[in-house]
XYZ file of C-alpha atoms in Angstrom:
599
model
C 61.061 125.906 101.169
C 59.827 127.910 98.151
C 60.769 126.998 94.769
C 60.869 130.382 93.652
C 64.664 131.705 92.268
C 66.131 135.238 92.391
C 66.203 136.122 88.702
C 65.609 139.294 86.351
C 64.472 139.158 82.860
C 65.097 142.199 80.238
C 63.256 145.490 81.282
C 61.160 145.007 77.687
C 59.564 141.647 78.595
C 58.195 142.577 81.914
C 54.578 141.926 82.378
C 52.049 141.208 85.074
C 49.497 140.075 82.807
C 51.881 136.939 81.525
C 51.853 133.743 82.800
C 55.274 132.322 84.185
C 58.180 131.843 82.042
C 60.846 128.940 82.278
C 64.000 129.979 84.249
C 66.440 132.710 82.917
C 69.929 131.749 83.891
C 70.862 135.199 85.328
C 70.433 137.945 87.809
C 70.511 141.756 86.703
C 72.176 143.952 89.524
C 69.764 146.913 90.149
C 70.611 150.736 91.098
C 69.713 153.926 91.649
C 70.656 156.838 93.228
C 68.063 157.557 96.603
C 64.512 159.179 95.244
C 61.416 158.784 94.390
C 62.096 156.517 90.963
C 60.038 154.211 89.262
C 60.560 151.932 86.239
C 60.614 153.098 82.907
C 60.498 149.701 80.382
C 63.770 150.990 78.613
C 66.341 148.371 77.704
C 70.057 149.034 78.658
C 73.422 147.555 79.299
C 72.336 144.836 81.852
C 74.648 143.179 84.265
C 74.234 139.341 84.519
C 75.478 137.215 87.684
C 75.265 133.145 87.648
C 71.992 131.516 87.592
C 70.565 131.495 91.591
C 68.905 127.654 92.734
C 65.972 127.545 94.850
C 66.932 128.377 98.456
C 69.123 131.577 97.892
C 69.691 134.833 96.422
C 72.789 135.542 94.701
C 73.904 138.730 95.484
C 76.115 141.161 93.315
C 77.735 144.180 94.276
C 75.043 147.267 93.436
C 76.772 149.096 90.533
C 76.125 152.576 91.958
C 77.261 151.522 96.026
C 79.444 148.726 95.580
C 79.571 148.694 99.059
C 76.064 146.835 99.085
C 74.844 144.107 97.601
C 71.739 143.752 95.176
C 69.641 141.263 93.447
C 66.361 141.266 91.867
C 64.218 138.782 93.009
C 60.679 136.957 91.554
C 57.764 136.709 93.448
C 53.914 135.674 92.627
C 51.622 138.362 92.077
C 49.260 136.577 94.311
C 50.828 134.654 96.609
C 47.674 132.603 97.028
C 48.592 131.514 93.188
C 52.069 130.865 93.721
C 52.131 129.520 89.806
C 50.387 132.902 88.348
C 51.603 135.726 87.024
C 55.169 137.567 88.625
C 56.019 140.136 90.003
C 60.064 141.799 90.232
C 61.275 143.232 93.766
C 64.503 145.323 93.348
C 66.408 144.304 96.717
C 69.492 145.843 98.361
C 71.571 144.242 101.270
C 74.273 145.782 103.636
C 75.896 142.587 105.155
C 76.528 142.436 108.609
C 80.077 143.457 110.479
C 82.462 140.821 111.057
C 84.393 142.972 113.512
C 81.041 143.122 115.778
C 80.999 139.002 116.118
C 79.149 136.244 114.328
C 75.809 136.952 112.074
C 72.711 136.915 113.912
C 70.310 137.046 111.268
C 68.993 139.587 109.013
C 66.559 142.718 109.713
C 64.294 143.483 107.188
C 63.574 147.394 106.613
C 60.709 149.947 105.749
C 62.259 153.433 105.230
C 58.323 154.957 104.804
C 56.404 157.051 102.570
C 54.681 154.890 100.936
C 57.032 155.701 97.812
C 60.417 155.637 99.564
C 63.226 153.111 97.518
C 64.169 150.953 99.991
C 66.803 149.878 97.540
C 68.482 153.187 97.350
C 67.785 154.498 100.678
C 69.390 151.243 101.933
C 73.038 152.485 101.030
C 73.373 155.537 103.632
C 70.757 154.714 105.827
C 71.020 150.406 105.782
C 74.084 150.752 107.490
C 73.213 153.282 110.001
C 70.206 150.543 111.156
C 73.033 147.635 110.732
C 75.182 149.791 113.624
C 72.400 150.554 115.655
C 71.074 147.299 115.933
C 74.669 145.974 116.692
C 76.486 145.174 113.655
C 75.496 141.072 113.619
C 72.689 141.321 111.584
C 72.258 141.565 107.728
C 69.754 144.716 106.483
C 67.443 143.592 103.945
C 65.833 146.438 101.663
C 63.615 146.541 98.948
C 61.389 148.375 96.956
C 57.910 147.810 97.757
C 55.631 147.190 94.875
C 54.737 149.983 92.481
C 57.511 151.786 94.083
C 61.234 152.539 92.116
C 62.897 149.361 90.214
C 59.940 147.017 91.295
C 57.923 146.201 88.486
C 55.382 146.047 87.755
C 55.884 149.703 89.341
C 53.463 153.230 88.729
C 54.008 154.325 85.727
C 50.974 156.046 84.765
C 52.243 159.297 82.352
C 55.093 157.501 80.578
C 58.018 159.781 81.658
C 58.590 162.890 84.558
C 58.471 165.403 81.523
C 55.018 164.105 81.076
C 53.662 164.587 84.374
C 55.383 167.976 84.765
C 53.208 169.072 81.706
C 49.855 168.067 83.122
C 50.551 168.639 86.650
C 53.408 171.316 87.124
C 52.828 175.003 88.369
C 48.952 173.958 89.334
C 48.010 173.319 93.285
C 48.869 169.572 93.548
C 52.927 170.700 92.517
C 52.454 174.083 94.525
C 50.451 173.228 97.289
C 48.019 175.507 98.932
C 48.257 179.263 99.237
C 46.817 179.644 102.448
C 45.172 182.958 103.248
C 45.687 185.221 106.376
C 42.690 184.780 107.559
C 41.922 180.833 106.882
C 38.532 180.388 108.512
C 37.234 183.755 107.241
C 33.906 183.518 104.665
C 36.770 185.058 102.380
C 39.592 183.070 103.349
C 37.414 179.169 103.320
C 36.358 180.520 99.456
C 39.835 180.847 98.202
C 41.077 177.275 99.937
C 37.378 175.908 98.164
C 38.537 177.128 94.701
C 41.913 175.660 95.029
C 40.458 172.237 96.325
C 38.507 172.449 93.397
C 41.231 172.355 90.898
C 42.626 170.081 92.994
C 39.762 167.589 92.605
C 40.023 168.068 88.734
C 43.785 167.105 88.821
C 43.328 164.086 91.239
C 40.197 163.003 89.190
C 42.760 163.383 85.622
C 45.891 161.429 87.188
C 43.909 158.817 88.399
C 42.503 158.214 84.843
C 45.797 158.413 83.157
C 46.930 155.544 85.623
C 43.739 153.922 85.281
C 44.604 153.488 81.377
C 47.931 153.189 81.390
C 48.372 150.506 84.280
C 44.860 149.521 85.213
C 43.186 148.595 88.368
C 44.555 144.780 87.786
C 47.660 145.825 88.390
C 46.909 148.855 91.113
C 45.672 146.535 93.221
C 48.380 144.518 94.366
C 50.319 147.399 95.387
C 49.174 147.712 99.150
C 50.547 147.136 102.516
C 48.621 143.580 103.246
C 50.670 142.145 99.628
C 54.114 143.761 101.133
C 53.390 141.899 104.248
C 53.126 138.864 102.343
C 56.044 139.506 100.274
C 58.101 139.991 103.064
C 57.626 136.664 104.554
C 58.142 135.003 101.133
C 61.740 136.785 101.201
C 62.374 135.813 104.849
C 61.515 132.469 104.173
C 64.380 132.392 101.216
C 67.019 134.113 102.631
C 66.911 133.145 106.642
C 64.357 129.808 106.421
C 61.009 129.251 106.930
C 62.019 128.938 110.704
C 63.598 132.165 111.285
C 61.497 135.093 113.203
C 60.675 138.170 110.707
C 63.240 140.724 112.303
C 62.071 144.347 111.567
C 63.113 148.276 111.193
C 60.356 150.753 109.814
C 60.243 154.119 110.224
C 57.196 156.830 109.238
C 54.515 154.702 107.108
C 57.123 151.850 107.621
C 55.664 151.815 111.248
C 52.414 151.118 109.662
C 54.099 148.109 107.800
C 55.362 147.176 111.320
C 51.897 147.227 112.767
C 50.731 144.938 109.615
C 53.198 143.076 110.241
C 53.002 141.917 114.254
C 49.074 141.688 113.679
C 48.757 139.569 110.325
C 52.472 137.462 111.935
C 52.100 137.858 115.346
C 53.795 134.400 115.872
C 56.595 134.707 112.933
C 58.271 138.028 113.773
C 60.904 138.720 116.298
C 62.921 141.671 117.053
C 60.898 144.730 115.850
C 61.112 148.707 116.112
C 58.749 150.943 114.920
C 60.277 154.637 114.651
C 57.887 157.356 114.354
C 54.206 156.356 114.529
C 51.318 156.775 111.958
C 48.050 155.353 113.424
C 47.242 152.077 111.494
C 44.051 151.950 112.459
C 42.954 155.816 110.772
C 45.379 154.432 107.700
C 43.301 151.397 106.995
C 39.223 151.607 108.408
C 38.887 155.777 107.933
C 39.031 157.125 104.208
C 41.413 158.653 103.110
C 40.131 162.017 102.156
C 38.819 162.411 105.981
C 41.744 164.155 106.837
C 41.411 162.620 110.619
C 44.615 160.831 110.606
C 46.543 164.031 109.193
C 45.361 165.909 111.988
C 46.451 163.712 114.293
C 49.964 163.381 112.471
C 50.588 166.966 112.682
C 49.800 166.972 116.387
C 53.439 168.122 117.018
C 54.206 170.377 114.385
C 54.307 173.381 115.630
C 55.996 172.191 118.946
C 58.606 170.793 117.045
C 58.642 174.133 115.050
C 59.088 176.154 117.552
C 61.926 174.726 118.981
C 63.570 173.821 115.406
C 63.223 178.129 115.696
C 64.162 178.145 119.146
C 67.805 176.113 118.285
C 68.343 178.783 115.498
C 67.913 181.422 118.126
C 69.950 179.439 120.437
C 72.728 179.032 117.834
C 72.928 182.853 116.603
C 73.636 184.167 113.528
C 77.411 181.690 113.516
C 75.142 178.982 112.843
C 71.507 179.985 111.753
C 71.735 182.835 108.814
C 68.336 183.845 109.896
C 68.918 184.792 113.540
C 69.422 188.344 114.334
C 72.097 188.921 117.336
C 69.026 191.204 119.027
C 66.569 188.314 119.213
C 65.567 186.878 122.612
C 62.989 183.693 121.393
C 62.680 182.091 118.404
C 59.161 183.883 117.985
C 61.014 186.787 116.729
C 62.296 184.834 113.935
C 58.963 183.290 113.035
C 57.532 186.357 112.993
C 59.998 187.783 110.136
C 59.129 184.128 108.593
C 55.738 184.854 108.612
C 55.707 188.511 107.653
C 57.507 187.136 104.335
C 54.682 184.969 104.081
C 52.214 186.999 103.935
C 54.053 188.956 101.354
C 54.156 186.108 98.929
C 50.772 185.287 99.192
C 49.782 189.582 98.586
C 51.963 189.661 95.863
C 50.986 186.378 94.024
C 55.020 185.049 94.279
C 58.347 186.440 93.728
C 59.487 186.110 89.897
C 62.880 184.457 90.266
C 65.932 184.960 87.714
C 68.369 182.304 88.051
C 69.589 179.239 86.489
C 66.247 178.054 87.342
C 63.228 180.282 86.228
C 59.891 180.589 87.965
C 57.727 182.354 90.952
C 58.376 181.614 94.102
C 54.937 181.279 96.143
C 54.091 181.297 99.610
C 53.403 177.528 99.121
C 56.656 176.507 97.954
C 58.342 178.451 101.249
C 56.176 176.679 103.835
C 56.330 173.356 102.098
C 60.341 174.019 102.281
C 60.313 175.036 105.763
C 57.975 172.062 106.948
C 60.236 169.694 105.383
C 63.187 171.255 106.747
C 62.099 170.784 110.122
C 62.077 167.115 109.614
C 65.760 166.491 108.363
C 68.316 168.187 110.587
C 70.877 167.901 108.323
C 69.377 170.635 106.345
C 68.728 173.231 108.576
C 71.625 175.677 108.025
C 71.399 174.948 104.978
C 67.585 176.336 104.078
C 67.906 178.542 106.654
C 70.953 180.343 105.068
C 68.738 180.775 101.520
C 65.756 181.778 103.602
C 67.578 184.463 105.219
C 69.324 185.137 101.458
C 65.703 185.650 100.358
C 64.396 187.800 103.342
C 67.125 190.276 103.019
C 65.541 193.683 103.354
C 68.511 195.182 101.286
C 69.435 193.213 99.015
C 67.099 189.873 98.734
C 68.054 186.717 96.926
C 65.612 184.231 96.347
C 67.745 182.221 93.744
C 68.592 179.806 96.213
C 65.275 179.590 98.139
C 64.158 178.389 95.254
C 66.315 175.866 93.386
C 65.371 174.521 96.642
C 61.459 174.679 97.224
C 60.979 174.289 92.951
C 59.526 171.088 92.123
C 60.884 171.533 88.464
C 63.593 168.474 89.497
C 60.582 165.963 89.654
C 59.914 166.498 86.428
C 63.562 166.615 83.931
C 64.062 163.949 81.958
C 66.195 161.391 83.435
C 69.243 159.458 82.136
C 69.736 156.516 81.775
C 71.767 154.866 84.482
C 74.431 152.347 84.262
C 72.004 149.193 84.011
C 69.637 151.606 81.229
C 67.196 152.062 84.037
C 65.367 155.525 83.251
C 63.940 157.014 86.237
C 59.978 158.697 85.042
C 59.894 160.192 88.624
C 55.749 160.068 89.510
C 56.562 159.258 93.384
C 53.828 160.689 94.330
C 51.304 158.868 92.270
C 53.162 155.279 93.465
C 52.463 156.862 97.521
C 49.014 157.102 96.354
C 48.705 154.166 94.668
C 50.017 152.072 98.431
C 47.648 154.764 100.551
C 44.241 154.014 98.150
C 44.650 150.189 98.364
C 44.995 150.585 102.092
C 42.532 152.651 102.569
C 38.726 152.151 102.817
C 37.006 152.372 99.855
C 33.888 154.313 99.023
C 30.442 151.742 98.794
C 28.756 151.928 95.981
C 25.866 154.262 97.112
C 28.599 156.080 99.231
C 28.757 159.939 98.017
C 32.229 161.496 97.612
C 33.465 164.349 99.588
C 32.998 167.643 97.938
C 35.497 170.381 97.832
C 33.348 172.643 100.450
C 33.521 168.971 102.712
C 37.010 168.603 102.157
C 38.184 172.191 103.194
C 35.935 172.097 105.946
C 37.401 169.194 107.199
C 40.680 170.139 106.777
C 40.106 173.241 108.697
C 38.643 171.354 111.407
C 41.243 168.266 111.714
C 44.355 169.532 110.384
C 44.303 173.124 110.500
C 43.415 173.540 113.995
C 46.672 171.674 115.325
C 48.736 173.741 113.277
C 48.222 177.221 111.313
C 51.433 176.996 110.013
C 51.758 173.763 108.422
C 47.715 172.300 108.625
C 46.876 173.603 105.302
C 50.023 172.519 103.528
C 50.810 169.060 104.099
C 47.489 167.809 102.673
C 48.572 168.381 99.093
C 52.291 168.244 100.032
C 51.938 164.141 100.050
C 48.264 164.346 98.657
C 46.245 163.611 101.259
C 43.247 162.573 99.224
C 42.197 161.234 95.387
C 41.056 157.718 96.836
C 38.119 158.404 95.402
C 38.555 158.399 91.752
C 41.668 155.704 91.602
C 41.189 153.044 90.121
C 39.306 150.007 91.599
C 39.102 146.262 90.423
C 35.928 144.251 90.943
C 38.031 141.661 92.471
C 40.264 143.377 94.875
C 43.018 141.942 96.355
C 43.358 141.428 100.079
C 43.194 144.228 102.426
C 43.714 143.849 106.211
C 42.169 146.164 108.620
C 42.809 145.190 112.127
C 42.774 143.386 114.514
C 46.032 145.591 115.548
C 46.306 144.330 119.069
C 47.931 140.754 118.541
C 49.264 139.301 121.420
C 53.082 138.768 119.951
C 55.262 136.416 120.161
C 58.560 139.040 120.824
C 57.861 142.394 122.596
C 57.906 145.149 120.464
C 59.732 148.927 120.544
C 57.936 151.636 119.724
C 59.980 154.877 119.308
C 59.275 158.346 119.165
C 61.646 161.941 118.859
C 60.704 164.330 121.670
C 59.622 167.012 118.714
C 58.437 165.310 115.386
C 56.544 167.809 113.170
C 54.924 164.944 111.161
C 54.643 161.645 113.846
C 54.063 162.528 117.282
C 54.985 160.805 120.557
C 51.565 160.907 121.450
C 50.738 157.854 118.885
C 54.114 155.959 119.608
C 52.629 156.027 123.414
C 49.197 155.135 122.168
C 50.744 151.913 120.264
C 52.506 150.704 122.750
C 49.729 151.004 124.880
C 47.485 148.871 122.595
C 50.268 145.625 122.810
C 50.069 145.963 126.839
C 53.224 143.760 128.178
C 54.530 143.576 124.718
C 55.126 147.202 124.513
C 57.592 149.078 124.782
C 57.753 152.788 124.296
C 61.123 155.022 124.204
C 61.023 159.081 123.550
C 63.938 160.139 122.775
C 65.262 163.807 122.730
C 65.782 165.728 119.502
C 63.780 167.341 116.826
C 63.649 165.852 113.450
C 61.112 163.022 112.159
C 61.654 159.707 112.184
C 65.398 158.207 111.369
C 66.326 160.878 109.674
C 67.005 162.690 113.733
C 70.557 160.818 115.228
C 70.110 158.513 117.955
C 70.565 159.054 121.502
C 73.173 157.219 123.154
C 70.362 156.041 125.896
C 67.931 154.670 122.419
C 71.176 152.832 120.703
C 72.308 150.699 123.653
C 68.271 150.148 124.169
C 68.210 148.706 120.820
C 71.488 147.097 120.807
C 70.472 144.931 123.801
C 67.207 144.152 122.544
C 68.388 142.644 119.159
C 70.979 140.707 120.706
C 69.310 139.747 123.679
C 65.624 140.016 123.095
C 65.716 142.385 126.677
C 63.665 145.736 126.711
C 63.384 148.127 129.522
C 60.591 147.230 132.318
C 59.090 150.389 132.300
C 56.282 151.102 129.681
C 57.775 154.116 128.917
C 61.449 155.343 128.928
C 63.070 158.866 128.241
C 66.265 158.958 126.644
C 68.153 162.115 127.122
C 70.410 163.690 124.085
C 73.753 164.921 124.302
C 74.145 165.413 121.218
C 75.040 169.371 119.981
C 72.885 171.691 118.430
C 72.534 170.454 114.857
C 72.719 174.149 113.632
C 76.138 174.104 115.552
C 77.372 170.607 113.851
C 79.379 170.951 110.993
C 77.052 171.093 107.839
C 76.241 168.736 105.462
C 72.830 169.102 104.252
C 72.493 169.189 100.082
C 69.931 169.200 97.689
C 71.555 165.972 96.773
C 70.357 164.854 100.362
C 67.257 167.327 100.414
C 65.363 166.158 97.449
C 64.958 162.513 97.941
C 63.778 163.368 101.345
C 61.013 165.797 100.495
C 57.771 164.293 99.756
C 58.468 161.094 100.466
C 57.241 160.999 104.141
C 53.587 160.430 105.581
């Protein structure tokens, strides 16, 4: 058993570069509401527990969900120099059910991006996992390194205000404005000049973070260290015995592949939700835009019948059905009419309580996300249709809720004096570039021309609505100039067909916009007899779409039981409503932390 302890130590004194200090006889209870957040070294009005021994964590109630528990907890750097310098994981627990029957063990969780909290996503979505997988098992989250409370975390700009000065308005907060005739001589020189400033930008952040945090510290930050951080937690919370039970979802099905391929004889129970090919993710860089394409494989299937449900619904329901329409076509025509109109005009100057132009960029980024969250739906839809009114058009709405200007406020402090600087997007990329493989010495970098090109070929060709969007959405690219350390740390890259010790489930949603069922199939495949592949009805990505009753009485028995279906493959069926027809509940409150945290 380790001899590590659970233990925090004033936000001021944190350091990677120090060595170990002696034992600090308390235990800070971390929070934060669910974003993108990342550790700003501000001292506050910290809450100590009782000094933790060497084989547990002391959990406290989390001051913003007392519901859950939370704990920080100290782990080496390198775990191959157990007595070198730390390293802080912000943790988050929902305990199991009583009223289900007697603890099973614990379930550790991945919630994706890379640049999702785990902590703070824990508290609505921790339990839903803890009821799925039948209530006797304790949900472990966590922020993964450089990610929210977890310091040392990214950093790089000092503050969100910051950032927003360098980077907001340009093509990296915007996205792309894609032309109506993409492929056009015309239309490739426009997406070239954007890529272009794009370069610039990525080549500037990766500096700043290059200075401010350094490739020492960068470098510990990818998927191979979480892997090894997660065992280290198993090991002091269920015993070095105990199988690595697992939940990821999005990239956190890339930390599941890690996982069963660096573990494959230490991990039990484990469901990967919504499939990103590990393989592209860690051998292919990441600027080739070859594993984007082949995320976006269902996007416009699952678009079309995220329009085909408002159609369904009628105007009730979905604000931006028309009672004469007979498809859902007709409404993405009026979609992309107003599209087209943004793009002409160069935006739509908005008056409101927030002040800016609203660009053809900001709409389809909106609507792409939308797609993935059901809970949303009437919800954007409603200020969509606000916006498209031929009479009397409101965009106010439309675009408190496509404007990026949130990401980069100032933040308060919150009850512990943690100060949220925003940057998720620069801790995603800091995860994605220590994954991914990096460029040899003689190796040239891709050029803007190369990069469009490729992007027209891989991405765009799957989907003209979304292909030329989602590359800068969750910047796709940038690898290139981040910085490297001439020692890196360890970085696995395959083999990622392990013969495991439990079967595995892989799971997919019948229409995911973003992780198709054609690579939950294809990983299943790859783990023969200790595969298991479910597709389950619905449209949404990931978690974030409700279970079928057919997927949570799968999972149920397979926790508690270890059973799986004999089939390779098995279709779950929904009879669940029309989420346009539930009652709503979508809110930027729920909306923001969602957007732009997913692969």
């Amino acid at each position: 058993m380790s001899e590590e302890k659970a233990l925090d130590t004033p936000a001021d004194e944190y350091s990677v570069h120090r060595r170990r200090r002696p034992i600090i006889d308390v235990v800070f209870a971390l929070g934060a509401t669910c974003g993108l957040i990342v550790w700003c070294m501000t001292k506050g009005p910290f809450l100590p527990t009782p000094r933790n021994d060497a084989h547990s964590i002391e959990w406290i109630p989390c001051f913003d969900a007392p519901q859950a528990s939370c704990a920080t907890f100290r782990v080496p750097t390198n775990h191959s120099d157990p007595h070198g310098d730390d390293t802080y994981l912000a943790l988050s627990k929902i305990n199991h059910d009583p009223a289900s029957g007697p603890r099973l063990g614990s379930v550790y969780t991945n919630f994706g991006g890379p640049g999702v909290s785990g902590r703070s996503m824990c508290f609505e979505y921790g339990r839903r996992i803890r009821d799925l997988v039948g209530g006797r098992f304790d949900i472990i989250c966590w922020d993964p390194r450089g990610i929210g409370r977890t310091v040392p975390n990214v950093n790089c700009y000092g503050s969100a205000v910051e950032q927003g000065a360098v980077i907001g308005g340009t093509v990296l907060d915007k996205t792309f404005e894609v032309p109506p005739n993409a492929t056009s001589s015309v239309g490739r020189g426009v997406l070239i000049q954007q890529q272009k400033q794009a370069l610039r930008l990525m080549e500037l952040q990766a500096g700043v973070c290059g200075d401010t945090l350094g490739a020492e510290t960068i470098k510990w930050m990818g998927t191979t260290t979480l892997i090894q951080d997660m065992e280290y937690l198993k090991n002091v919370i269920d015993g070095e015995d105990a199988l690595i039970n697992f939940h990821g979802g999005s990239y956190g099905t890339v930390v599941a592949e890690y996982l069963v391929n660096m573990l494959p004889e230490k991990v039990g129970a484990v469901i990967a939700h919504g499939v990103a090919n590990p393989v592209k993710w860690a051998t292919e860089h990441y600027e080739s835009y070859s594993l984007l394409g082949e995320l976006l494989h269902d996007a416009e299937k699952s678009y079309h019948r995220f329009l085909q449900l408002c159609q369904a619904s009628g105007p009730p329901h979905c604000a931006l059905a028309s009672p004469l329409d007979t498809s859902g076509s007709e409404i993405q025509e009026r979609i992309e009419a107003y599209l087209s109109s943004l793009y002409e005009t160069g935006g739509l100057a908005v008056y409101g309580d927030k002040k800016g132009v609203l660009t053809s960029g900001l709409v389809r980024q909106t609507i792409f996300n939308t797609v993935q969250v059901p809970e949303t739906w009437k919800l954007v839809m409603s200020a969509l249709a606000k916006a498209m009114n031929a009479t009397h058009p409101d965009p106010k709405e439309l675009f408190e809720l496509s404007s990026s200007e949130h990401h980069y406020q100032s933040r308060p402090p919150a009850a512990d004096g943690y100060v949220s600087p925003g940057q998720g997007d620069l801790a995603r990329l800091a995860v994605s570039c220590a994954d991914a493989r990096p460029y040899g010495e003689d190796e040239a970098w891709p050029s803007a021309e190369k990069m469009v090109d490729s992007l027209l070929q891989e991405s765009y060709s799957v989907t003209e609505t979304f292909g030329l969007t989602v590359n800068l959405m969750e910047q796709h690219g940038g690898c290139q100039f981040w910085p490297r350390s001439s020692n890196p740390a360890e970085r696995f890259d395959g083999p990622w067909n392990s013969t495991l010790r439990t079967p595995m489930l892989v799971v997919s949603n019948s229409h995911d916009p973003i992780t198709p069922a054609k690579s939950g199939a294809e990983m299943a495949k790859r783990y023969g007899e200790y595969g298991r592949h479910v597709v389950q009805e619905g449209t949404g990505h990931s978690y974030l779409a409700a279970p079928t009753k057919c997927y949570a009485q799968i999972v149920k028995e397979y926790f508690e039981t270890g059973r799986l279906p004999d089939d390779p493959e098995t279709y779950c069926e929904s009879t669940l409503p029309n989420p346009f027809e539930q009652e709503e509940s979508g809110s930027t409150v729920l909306l923001r932390p969602l957007w732009r945290t997913f692969i």
